[in-house]
mmCIF file of C-alpha atoms in Angstrom:
data_model
loop_
_atom_site.group_PDB
_atom_site.id
_atom_site.type_symbol
_atom_site.label_atom_id
_atom_site.label_comp_id
_atom_site.label_asym_id
_atom_site.label_seq_id
_atom_site.Cartn_x
_atom_site.Cartn_y
_atom_site.Cartn_z
ATOM 1 C CA MET V 77 11.620 12.919 9.515
ATOM 2 C CA ASP V 78 14.530 11.870 11.489
ATOM 3 C CA ALA V 79 17.389 14.114 12.574
ATOM 4 C CA THR V 80 17.006 12.392 15.898
ATOM 5 C CA ALA V 81 19.388 11.245 18.547
ATOM 6 C CA LEU V 82 22.833 12.722 18.328
ATOM 7 C CA ALA V 83 22.824 15.030 15.346
ATOM 8 C CA PRO V 84 25.150 17.553 17.078
ATOM 9 C CA HIS V 85 24.119 21.170 17.590
ATOM 10 C CA PRO V 86 26.515 23.463 15.693
ATOM 11 C CA PRO V 87 28.659 25.878 17.701
ATOM 12 C CA PRO V 88 27.326 29.461 17.984
ATOM 13 C CA SER V 89 29.768 30.734 15.327
ATOM 14 C CA SER V 90 28.528 28.260 12.711
ATOM 15 C CA HIS V 91 26.138 29.312 9.979
ATOM 16 C CA THR V 92 24.752 25.795 9.754
ATOM 17 C CA ARG V 93 21.185 25.438 10.902
ATOM 18 C CA PRO V 94 20.624 23.042 13.806
ATOM 19 C CA SER V 95 19.813 19.606 12.485
ATOM 20 C CA GLN V 96 16.796 19.285 14.696
ATOM 21 C CA ALA V 97 14.010 21.813 15.254
ATOM 22 C CA PRO V 98 12.627 21.311 18.785
ATOM 23 C CA SER V 99 9.090 22.155 17.800
ATOM 24 C CA SER V 100 8.750 19.491 15.070
ATOM 25 C CA GLN V 101 11.341 16.826 15.832
ATOM 26 C CA ASP V 102 11.636 16.890 19.614
ATOM 27 C CA PRO V 103 8.189 16.407 21.194
ATOM 28 C CA PRO V 104 8.344 16.402 24.983
ATOM 29 C CA ARG V 105 9.356 13.052 26.460
ATOM 30 C CA SER V 106 6.958 11.339 28.809
ATOM 31 C CA GLY V 107 6.385 7.958 30.293
ATOM 32 C CA PRO V 108 9.262 5.526 30.730
ATOM 33 C CA ARG V 109 11.454 6.902 27.983
ATOM 34 C CA LEU V 110 14.199 9.081 29.438
ATOM 35 C CA GLY V 111 14.682 11.095 26.267
ATOM 36 C CA LEU V 112 17.549 12.904 24.646
ATOM 37 C CA GLY V 113 18.176 15.096 27.716
ATOM 38 C CA ARG V 114 20.462 12.485 29.255
ATOM 39 C CA PHE V 115 22.693 12.730 26.168
ATOM 40 C CA GLU V 116 22.649 16.518 25.921
ATOM 41 C CA THR V 117 26.114 16.986 27.427
ATOM 42 C CA LEU V 118 27.541 14.358 25.116
ATOM 43 C CA LYS V 119 25.871 15.951 22.101
ATOM 44 C CA ARG V 120 27.536 19.253 22.917
ATOM 45 C CA ARG V 121 30.859 17.525 23.432
ATOM 46 C CA ALA V 122 30.550 15.810 20.064
ATOM 47 C CA ALA V 123 29.740 19.134 18.368
ATOM 48 C CA GLY V 124 32.900 20.656 19.766
ATOM 49 C CA THR V 125 35.232 17.799 18.801
ATOM 50 C CA PRO V 126 37.349 18.768 15.792
ATOM 51 C CA GLY V 127 37.416 16.119 13.035
ATOM 52 C CA LEU V 128 34.778 13.965 14.659
ATOM 53 C CA VAL V 129 33.134 11.410 12.344
ATOM 54 C CA SER V 130 29.431 11.395 13.137
ATOM 55 C CA PHE V 131 27.345 8.319 12.439
ATOM 56 C CA ALA V 132 24.471 9.999 14.314
ATOM 57 C CA GLY V 133 21.408 11.935 13.360
ATOM 58 C CA GLY V 134 19.798 10.210 10.360
ATOM 59 C CA LEU V 135 20.534 13.108 7.998
ATOM 60 C CA PRO V 136 20.618 12.937 4.180
ATOM 61 C CA ALA V 137 23.898 13.564 2.388
ATOM 62 C CA PRO V 138 24.384 17.353 1.954
ATOM 63 C CA GLY V 139 26.406 16.765 -1.185
ATOM 64 C CA GLU V 140 23.320 15.274 -2.837
ATOM 65 C CA PHE V 141 21.142 18.360 -2.390
ATOM 66 C CA PRO V 142 20.300 19.776 -5.865
ATOM 67 C CA ARG V 143 21.225 23.311 -4.841
ATOM 68 C CA THR V 144 21.573 24.889 -8.284
ATOM 69 C CA LYS V 145 18.292 23.400 -9.553
ATOM 70 C CA LEU V 146 16.401 24.356 -6.394
ATOM 71 C CA ALA V 147 17.799 27.907 -6.718
ATOM 72 C CA ALA V 148 16.470 28.094 -10.269
ATOM 73 C CA SER V 149 13.062 26.840 -9.088
ATOM 74 C CA PHE V 150 13.091 29.472 -6.338
ATOM 75 C CA VAL V 151 13.635 32.272 -8.876
ATOM 76 C CA ARG V 152 10.965 30.933 -11.233
ATOM 77 C CA ALA V 153 8.497 30.615 -8.370
ATOM 78 C CA LEU V 154 8.995 34.255 -7.467
ATOM 79 C CA GLN V 155 8.667 35.380 -11.061
ATOM 80 C CA THR V 156 5.257 33.753 -11.571
ATOM 81 C CA PRO V 157 2.547 36.362 -12.200
ATOM 82 C CA SER V 158 0.562 37.157 -9.051
ATOM 83 C CA CYS V 159 3.324 35.323 -7.155
ATOM 84 C CA PRO V 160 1.234 32.702 -5.314
ATOM 85 C CA ALA V 161 4.456 31.453 -3.672
ATOM 86 C CA LEU V 162 4.326 34.477 -1.344
ATOM 87 C CA GLN V 163 0.604 34.401 -0.659
ATOM 88 C CA TYR V 164 -1.684 32.357 1.604
ATOM 89 C CA GLY V 165 -2.834 29.041 0.172
ATOM 90 C CA TRP V 166 -5.453 26.375 0.879
ATOM 91 C CA PRO V 167 -4.973 24.165 3.950
ATOM 92 C CA GLU V 168 -4.758 21.006 1.858
ATOM 93 C CA GLY V 169 -1.836 22.410 -0.142
ATOM 94 C CA ASP V 170 -0.961 23.212 -3.747
ATOM 95 C CA GLU V 171 -3.178 21.378 -6.226
ATOM 96 C CA ASP V 172 -0.419 20.612 -8.752
ATOM 97 C CA LEU V 173 1.857 19.263 -5.997
ATOM 98 C CA ARG V 174 -0.945 17.077 -4.644
ATOM 99 C CA SER V 175 -1.627 15.781 -8.145
ATOM 100 C CA TRP V 176 2.046 14.811 -8.512
ATOM 101 C CA ILE V 177 2.049 12.986 -5.157
ATOM 102 C CA ALA V 178 -1.186 11.175 -6.026
ATOM 103 C CA GLY V 179 0.295 10.102 -9.357
ATOM 104 C CA GLN V 180 3.344 8.596 -7.649
ATOM 105 C CA LEU V 181 1.113 6.589 -5.298
ATOM 106 C CA ARG V 182 -1.056 5.362 -8.182
ATOM 107 C CA ARG V 183 2.088 4.048 -9.876
ATOM 108 C CA ARG V 184 2.667 1.967 -6.729
ATOM 109 C CA GLY V 185 -0.826 0.485 -6.904
ATOM 110 C CA ALA V 186 -2.877 2.763 -4.618
ATOM 111 C CA SER V 187 -6.115 4.360 -5.780
ATOM 112 C CA VAL V 188 -5.385 7.993 -4.863
ATOM 113 C CA ALA V 189 -6.635 11.281 -6.280
ATOM 114 C CA ALA V 190 -5.242 14.748 -5.682
ATOM 115 C CA ASP V 191 -8.150 15.507 -3.367
ATOM 116 C CA ASP V 192 -7.078 12.643 -1.100
ATOM 117 C CA VAL V 193 -3.679 14.243 -0.425
ATOM 118 C CA ILE V 194 -3.007 16.806 2.328
ATOM 119 C CA VAL V 195 0.343 18.601 2.116
ATOM 120 C CA THR V 196 1.946 18.930 5.545
ATOM 121 C CA SER V 197 4.866 20.668 7.178
ATOM 122 C CA GLY V 198 7.126 17.628 6.941
ATOM 123 C CA ALA V 199 6.128 14.030 7.673
ATOM 124 C CA GLN V 200 6.255 14.730 11.387
ATOM 125 C CA GLN V 201 3.102 16.850 11.152
ATOM 126 C CA ALA V 202 1.505 14.138 9.084
ATOM 127 C CA VAL V 203 2.182 11.566 11.794
ATOM 128 C CA SER V 204 0.849 13.975 14.414
ATOM 129 C CA LEU V 205 -2.396 14.594 12.522
ATOM 130 C CA ALA V 206 -2.905 10.884 12.009
ATOM 131 C CA ALA V 207 -2.226 10.127 15.694
ATOM 132 C CA GLN V 208 -4.775 12.664 16.782
ATOM 133 C CA MET V 209 -7.413 10.879 14.751
ATOM 134 C CA LEU V 210 -6.963 7.638 16.658
ATOM 135 C CA ARG V 211 -8.890 6.720 19.777
ATOM 136 C CA GLY V 212 -8.349 9.236 22.602
ATOM 137 C CA PRO V 213 -5.787 9.399 25.401
ATOM 138 C CA GLY V 214 -4.775 5.965 26.506
ATOM 139 C CA ALA V 215 -4.976 4.423 23.014
ATOM 140 C CA ARG V 216 -2.528 1.573 22.602
ATOM 141 C CA ILE V 217 -0.333 2.033 19.549
ATOM 142 C CA GLY V 218 1.685 -0.964 18.402
ATOM 143 C CA VAL V 219 5.173 -0.354 17.057
ATOM 144 C CA ASP V 220 8.181 -2.457 16.065
ATOM 145 C CA PRO V 221 10.685 -3.389 18.807
ATOM 146 C CA GLU V 222 12.798 -0.529 17.457
ATOM 147 C CA SER V 223 11.100 2.429 15.857
ATOM 148 C CA TYR V 224 11.432 6.114 14.917
ATOM 149 C CA PRO V 225 12.045 8.136 18.140
ATOM 150 C CA GLY V 226 10.130 11.158 16.898
ATOM 151 C CA ALA V 227 6.972 9.091 16.561
ATOM 152 C CA LEU V 228 7.432 7.336 19.925
ATOM 153 C CA GLU V 229 7.815 10.669 21.676
ATOM 154 C CA LEU V 230 4.855 12.167 19.860
ATOM 155 C CA PHE V 231 2.502 9.329 20.713
ATOM 156 C CA GLN V 232 3.445 9.492 24.385
ATOM 157 C CA ALA V 233 3.054 13.278 24.398
ATOM 158 C CA LEU V 234 -0.491 12.783 23.099
ATOM 159 C CA GLY V 235 -1.237 10.424 25.978
ATOM 160 C CA ALA V 236 -1.099 7.170 24.014
ATOM 161 C CA THR V 237 0.418 3.980 25.336
ATOM 162 C CA VAL V 238 3.125 2.694 23.028
ATOM 163 C CA VAL V 239 3.700 -1.089 23.006
ATOM 164 C CA ASP V 240 5.942 -3.341 20.962
ATOM 165 C CA ASP V 241 4.396 -6.743 21.558
ATOM 166 C CA GLY V 242 1.618 -6.288 18.930
ATOM 167 C CA ARG V 243 -1.124 -7.536 21.259
ATOM 168 C CA HIS V 244 -4.397 -5.754 22.092
ATOM 169 C CA VAL V 245 -3.561 -2.584 20.229
ATOM 170 C CA ASP V 246 -5.922 0.079 18.971
ATOM 171 C CA ALA V 247 -3.719 1.054 16.033
ATOM 172 C CA HIS V 248 -0.317 0.411 14.444
ATOM 173 C CA TYR V 249 2.560 2.679 13.522
ATOM 174 C CA LEU V 250 4.744 0.971 10.911
ATOM 175 C CA MET V 251 7.398 1.646 8.276
ATOM 176 C CA PRO V 252 6.742 -1.309 5.933
ATOM 177 C CA ALA V 253 8.872 -0.274 2.968
ATOM 178 C CA VAL V 254 12.094 0.535 4.834
ATOM 179 C CA SER V 255 12.057 0.694 8.620
ATOM 180 C CA ASN V 256 13.980 3.066 10.893
ATOM 181 C CA PRO V 257 16.400 2.187 12.458
ATOM 182 C CA ARG V 258 16.960 -1.299 10.980
ATOM 183 C CA GLY V 259 16.417 -0.539 7.322
ATOM 184 C CA ARG V 260 14.257 -3.651 7.089
ATOM 185 C CA ARG V 261 11.433 -4.391 4.668
ATOM 186 C CA MET V 262 8.217 -5.882 6.068
ATOM 187 C CA SER V 263 7.815 -9.498 4.974
ATOM 188 C CA PRO V 264 4.654 -10.692 3.149
ATOM 189 C CA ARG V 265 3.754 -12.706 6.238
ATOM 190 C CA GLU V 266 4.111 -9.702 8.570
ATOM 191 C CA ARG V 267 2.202 -7.581 6.094
ATOM 192 C CA ALA V 268 -0.713 -10.035 5.940
ATOM 193 C CA LYS V 269 -0.775 -10.343 9.729
ATOM 194 C CA VAL V 270 -1.024 -6.594 10.409
ATOM 195 C CA LEU V 271 -3.680 -6.149 7.735
ATOM 196 C CA SER V 272 -5.701 -8.995 9.265
ATOM 197 C CA THR V 273 -6.059 -7.127 12.567
ATOM 198 C CA LEU V 274 -8.437 -4.629 10.937
ATOM 199 C CA ARG V 275 -6.924 -1.878 13.112
ATOM 200 C CA PRO V 276 -6.017 1.614 11.858
ATOM 201 C CA ILE V 277 -2.484 1.886 10.544
ATOM 202 C CA ILE V 278 -0.166 4.862 10.333
ATOM 203 C CA GLU V 279 2.077 3.931 7.413
ATOM 204 C CA ASP V 280 5.272 5.963 7.548
ATOM 205 C CA ASP V 281 6.831 5.811 4.083
ATOM 206 C CA ALA V 282 9.716 8.196 4.750
ATOM 207 C CA TYR V 283 12.385 5.886 3.231
ATOM 208 C CA ALA V 284 10.215 4.041 0.686
ATOM 209 C CA ASP V 285 11.881 5.639 -2.322
ATOM 210 C CA LEU V 286 15.309 4.651 -1.043
ATOM 211 C CA CYS V 287 14.926 0.861 -1.336
ATOM 212 C CA PHE V 288 18.278 -0.274 -2.662
ATOM 213 C CA ASP V 289 16.843 -2.834 -5.033
ATOM 214 C CA GLY V 290 14.539 -0.588 -6.968
ATOM 215 C CA PRO V 291 11.350 1.558 -6.830
ATOM 216 C CA ALA V 292 9.191 1.799 -3.777
ATOM 217 C CA PRO V 293 6.973 -1.253 -3.130
ATOM 218 C CA ARG V 294 3.170 -1.400 -2.998
ATOM 219 C CA PRO V 295 2.030 0.543 0.072
ATOM 220 C CA LEU V 296 -0.398 -0.725 2.696
ATOM 221 C CA LEU V 297 -2.578 2.115 1.550
ATOM 222 C CA ALA V 298 -3.326 0.118 -1.589
ATOM 223 C CA GLU V 299 -4.673 -2.768 0.469
ATOM 224 C CA ALA V 300 -6.699 -0.971 3.164
ATOM 225 C CA PRO V 301 -7.411 2.671 2.157
ATOM 226 C CA ASP V 302 -10.321 2.810 4.598
ATOM 227 C CA ARG V 303 -8.028 2.563 7.635
ATOM 228 C CA VAL V 304 -4.504 3.468 6.532
ATOM 229 C CA PHE V 305 -3.070 6.911 7.199
ATOM 230 C CA HIS V 306 -0.313 7.129 4.612
ATOM 231 C CA VAL V 307 2.590 9.418 5.451
ATOM 232 C CA GLY V 308 5.308 10.561 2.998
ATOM 233 C CA THR V 309 8.013 13.186 2.722
ATOM 234 C CA PHE V 310 10.536 14.783 0.430
ATOM 235 C CA SER V 311 13.036 15.226 3.275
ATOM 236 C CA LYS V 312 15.018 12.039 2.493
ATOM 237 C CA THR V 313 14.951 12.233 -1.289
ATOM 238 C CA LEU V 314 15.302 16.006 -1.900
ATOM 239 C CA CYS V 315 16.117 17.967 1.271
ATOM 240 C CA PRO V 316 14.585 18.369 4.751
ATOM 241 C CA GLY V 317 14.860 22.144 4.729
ATOM 242 C CA LEU V 318 11.799 22.543 2.536
ATOM 243 C CA ARG V 319 9.730 20.805 5.264
ATOM 244 C CA VAL V 320 7.260 19.314 2.756
ATOM 245 C CA GLY V 321 5.484 16.083 3.534
ATOM 246 C CA TRP V 322 2.024 14.658 2.982
ATOM 247 C CA LEU V 323 -0.761 12.659 4.553
ATOM 248 C CA VAL V 324 -3.344 10.528 2.766
ATOM 249 C CA PRO V 325 -6.006 9.788 5.422
ATOM 250 C CA PRO V 326 -9.017 7.523 4.973
ATOM 251 C CA ARG V 327 -11.513 9.453 2.844
ATOM 252 C CA ALA V 328 -14.199 9.297 5.522
ATOM 253 C CA LEU V 329 -11.859 11.219 7.883
ATOM 254 C CA ARG V 330 -10.332 13.705 5.441
ATOM 255 C CA SER V 331 -12.495 16.637 6.448
ATOM 256 C CA ASP V 332 -11.771 16.102 10.155
ATOM 257 C CA VAL V 333 -8.041 15.842 9.483
ATOM 258 C CA LEU V 334 -8.168 18.985 7.397
ATOM 259 C CA LYS V 335 -9.831 20.892 10.230
ATOM 260 C CA LEU V 336 -7.081 19.820 12.578
ATOM 261 C CA LYS V 337 -4.486 20.892 10.002
ATOM 262 C CA GLN V 338 -6.062 24.272 9.484
ATOM 263 C CA ALA V 339 -6.317 24.910 13.221
ATOM 264 C CA ALA V 340 -2.670 24.017 13.691
ATOM 265 C CA ASP V 341 -1.024 26.179 11.017
ATOM 266 C CA LEU V 342 -3.644 27.364 8.430
ATOM 267 C CA GLN V 343 -1.515 25.767 5.697
ATOM 268 C CA ALA V 344 1.907 24.324 4.905
ATOM 269 C CA ALA V 345 4.188 27.172 3.763
ATOM 270 C CA SER V 346 3.440 28.333 0.215
ATOM 271 C CA LEU V 347 7.024 29.134 -0.874
ATOM 272 C CA PRO V 348 8.521 25.655 -0.320
ATOM 273 C CA GLN V 349 5.544 24.085 -2.078
ATOM 274 C CA ALA V 350 5.953 26.429 -5.053
ATOM 275 C CA ILE V 351 9.696 25.694 -5.242
ATOM 276 C CA LEU V 352 9.064 21.959 -5.064
ATOM 277 C CA GLU V 353 6.285 21.955 -7.591
ATOM 278 C CA ASP V 354 8.467 23.838 -10.065
ATOM 279 C CA TYR V 355 11.390 21.495 -9.441
ATOM 280 C CA LEU V 356 9.263 18.413 -10.035
ATOM 281 C CA ARG V 357 7.819 19.904 -13.195
ATOM 282 C CA ASN V 358 11.250 20.636 -14.690
ATOM 283 C CA GLU V 359 13.458 17.799 -13.453
ATOM 284 C CA ASP V 360 13.529 14.031 -13.782
ATOM 285 C CA PHE V 361 12.786 12.980 -10.223
ATOM 286 C CA ASP V 362 12.749 9.281 -11.068
ATOM 287 C CA GLN V 363 16.319 9.498 -12.351
ATOM 288 C CA ARG V 364 17.311 11.315 -9.193
ATOM 289 C CA LEU V 365 15.913 8.439 -7.151
ATOM 290 C CA VAL V 366 17.947 5.944 -9.151
ATOM 291 C CA ARG V 367 21.139 7.925 -8.379
ATOM 292 C CA LEU V 368 20.286 8.223 -4.716
ATOM 293 C CA ARG V 369 19.566 4.499 -4.345
ATOM 294 C CA GLU V 370 22.943 3.704 -5.908
ATOM 295 C CA PHE V 371 24.699 6.271 -3.711
ATOM 296 C CA TYR V 372 23.270 5.128 -0.414
ATOM 297 C CA ALA V 373 23.574 1.438 -1.335
ATOM 298 C CA ARG V 374 27.244 1.934 -2.028
ATOM 299 C CA ARG V 375 27.729 3.662 1.297
ATOM 300 C CA ALA V 376 25.833 0.921 3.146
ATOM 301 C CA ALA V 377 27.988 -1.738 1.550
ATOM 302 C CA ARG V 378 31.163 0.116 2.478
ATOM 303 C CA MET V 379 30.129 0.530 6.090
ATOM 304 C CA GLU V 380 29.109 -3.099 6.302
ATOM 305 C CA GLN V 381 32.489 -4.137 4.915
ATOM 306 C CA ALA V 382 34.286 -1.973 7.475
ATOM 307 C CA LEU V 383 32.188 -3.365 10.339
ATOM 308 C CA ARG V 384 32.889 -6.965 9.324
ATOM 309 C CA ARG V 385 36.595 -6.182 9.033
ATOM 310 C CA TYR V 386 37.190 -4.196 12.201
ATOM 311 C CA LEU V 387 34.369 -5.411 14.470
ATOM 312 C CA PRO V 388 33.705 -8.973 13.318
ATOM 313 C CA GLY V 389 31.983 -9.976 16.564
ATOM 314 C CA TRP V 390 29.188 -7.430 16.108
ATOM 315 C CA ARG V 391 25.850 -8.659 14.779
ATOM 316 C CA LEU V 392 24.259 -6.757 11.906
ATOM 317 C CA GLU V 393 21.620 -7.158 9.248
ATOM 318 C CA PRO V 394 22.407 -5.534 5.892
ATOM 319 C CA PRO V 395 19.741 -2.876 5.345
ATOM 320 C CA ALA V 396 17.301 -3.074 2.451
ATOM 321 C CA GLY V 397 17.387 0.708 2.145
ATOM 322 C CA GLY V 398 17.527 3.952 4.092
ATOM 323 C CA PHE V 399 20.363 5.714 5.879
ATOM 324 C CA ALA V 400 21.707 3.404 8.611
ATOM 325 C CA ILE V 401 22.886 0.033 9.858
ATOM 326 C CA TRP V 402 21.637 -1.313 13.186
ATOM 327 C CA VAL V 403 24.354 -3.198 15.045
ATOM 328 C CA GLU V 404 24.340 -5.238 18.255
ATOM 329 C CA PRO V 405 27.826 -5.649 19.757
ATOM 330 C CA ASP V 406 29.065 -8.733 21.571
ATOM 331 C CA ALA V 407 29.123 -7.166 25.019
ATOM 332 C CA GLU V 408 26.899 -4.974 27.242
ATOM 333 C CA PRO V 409 28.794 -1.834 28.329
ATOM 334 C CA ASN V 410 27.091 1.179 29.897
ATOM 335 C CA GLU V 411 25.506 2.997 26.966
ATOM 336 C CA ALA V 412 26.310 6.563 27.982
ATOM 337 C CA PHE V 413 29.859 5.584 29.027
ATOM 338 C CA PHE V 414 30.588 3.997 25.683
ATOM 339 C CA LEU V 415 29.194 6.981 23.796
ATOM 340 C CA ALA V 416 31.391 9.314 25.836
ATOM 341 C CA ALA V 417 34.396 7.153 25.151
ATOM 342 C CA ALA V 418 33.624 6.991 21.461
ATOM 343 C CA ILE V 419 33.434 10.782 21.244
ATOM 344 C CA GLU V 420 36.892 10.907 22.873
ATOM 345 C CA HIS V 421 38.040 8.698 20.013
ATOM 346 C CA GLY V 422 36.487 11.042 17.451
ATOM 347 C CA VAL V 423 33.311 9.181 16.484
ATOM 348 C CA ALA V 424 29.635 9.397 17.491
ATOM 349 C CA PHE V 425 26.573 7.189 17.096
ATOM 350 C CA ASP V 426 22.901 6.915 18.086
ATOM 351 C CA PRO V 427 22.311 4.809 21.207
ATOM 352 C CA GLY V 428 19.865 1.958 20.727
ATOM 353 C CA SER V 429 17.678 2.859 23.729
ATOM 354 C CA LEU V 430 16.373 5.924 21.883
ATOM 355 C CA PHE V 431 14.553 3.664 19.410
ATOM 356 C CA ARG V 432 12.720 1.538 21.959
ATOM 357 C CA ALA V 433 9.277 2.351 23.300
ATOM 358 C CA ASN V 434 10.341 1.576 26.886
ATOM 359 C CA GLY V 435 13.835 3.126 26.528
ATOM 360 C CA ALA V 436 15.490 -0.226 27.301
ATOM 361 C CA VAL V 437 19.283 -0.177 27.168
ATOM 362 C CA THR V 438 19.535 -3.958 26.619
ATOM 363 C CA PRO V 439 20.275 -5.622 24.409
ATOM 364 C CA PHE V 440 23.040 -3.086 23.751
ATOM 365 C CA ALA V 441 22.753 -1.660 20.231
ATOM 366 C CA LEU V 442 23.766 1.267 18.081
ATOM 367 C CA ARG V 443 22.395 2.940 14.993
ATOM 368 C CA LEU V 444 25.217 3.869 12.633
ATOM 369 C CA CYS V 445 24.230 6.288 9.897
ATOM 370 C CA PHE V 446 26.307 6.090 6.720
ATOM 371 C CA SER V 447 24.266 8.730 4.965
ATOM 372 C CA SER V 448 25.752 12.117 5.872
ATOM 373 C CA VAL V 449 29.469 11.619 6.381
ATOM 374 C CA GLU V 450 31.404 13.975 4.154
ATOM 375 C CA ARG V 451 33.484 11.376 2.274
ATOM 376 C CA ASP V 452 33.216 7.668 1.622
ATOM 377 C CA GLU V 453 36.583 7.069 3.303
ATOM 378 C CA ASP V 454 35.194 8.609 6.487
ATOM 379 C CA LEU V 455 33.148 5.466 6.869
ATOM 380 C CA ASP V 456 36.296 3.356 7.183
ATOM 381 C CA GLU V 457 37.963 5.803 9.504
ATOM 382 C CA GLY V 458 34.938 6.165 11.735
ATOM 383 C CA ILE V 459 34.584 2.375 12.131
ATOM 384 C CA ARG V 460 38.292 2.076 12.869
ATOM 385 C CA ARG V 461 37.913 4.639 15.625
ATOM 386 C CA LEU V 462 34.879 2.824 16.960
ATOM 387 C CA ALA V 463 36.833 -0.450 16.988
ATOM 388 C CA ARG V 464 39.747 1.083 18.883
ATOM 389 C CA CYS V 465 37.315 2.489 21.469
ATOM 390 C CA TRP V 466 35.524 -0.896 21.743
ATOM 391 C CA ALA V 467 38.833 -2.654 22.387
ATOM 392 C CA GLU V 468 39.419 -0.371 25.343
ATOM 393 C CA VAL V 469 35.904 -0.407 26.811
ATOM 394 C CA ALA V 470 34.463 -3.906 26.197
#
């Protein structure tokens, strides 16, 4: 549910799919945020730069996609008698898949049944459905000082007012397990405070299974099921191409959410659900999560080491999980100018302003994604390039 910012568009000759589908990941910008349009030229320049190391985009590691196993699941799904994978399905999604999701949430302490789960076309649709159930246009949605751009854009497109001061809000959008872009876990004190407001909460759990220190923590859904809209996805832990996510809304609102879902797309696609359900039935997903946590934790540590070696004046907070490190340099150059200069040095990043509700460019910050570079050594080389550029610009 990311692929935001500067995931470069591939050149026309490439067979790689664009990393960002405009319909689901790029809601129209409105309000004070200037949007990705101001970086479009730089995105294209980055895409055309041979050998560029991209720390942009928030993409999972392609080398970790279980291609062979998913291919086997695809074949088995098509060989099932009556082939439901190619037929229409119910708007709430495949029952076996919903049961699996509910079981995972019960293991984390939430009281969830299969009938509580609605399978969505990625987590982005789940966030959209939840947002539409909040108070009408003009609703004030509280977010962290830095938050997921796709959600910020979506809320503003729906006419909501997005604020980051936490005061006088009608609802909250939060990533308590692992936040984007900082990779931070919500503290017990912050958790208690937001629950005490008695406001609706959209809980985005996109990175929850990628906490470096172990299994996903207890969700807010377990504490306040009557007002938490719980959002999850397989995009970070399996692959985003399946576009399978889920929403667990408050039970009193489930029928209304389901009507919105059915009006939007009738159902999430049957084939990806069938592939996923078969994969989960035949593979050890828990063991896969252990491997992924170790893989991304190792990459995070290597990037942190490179940053402290080559850019020791930059401030950073080691992430608790996820795909990226949020850094705040020790000077305030022009954001677009520095990005353009970095691309000339063969490295790209996500500008900090994209993650702020008001699009503020100060304090100057970058999101550096360690997740999708091709090789571990590219982390070192990319930071070296960034340091050489910084020495020239700052």
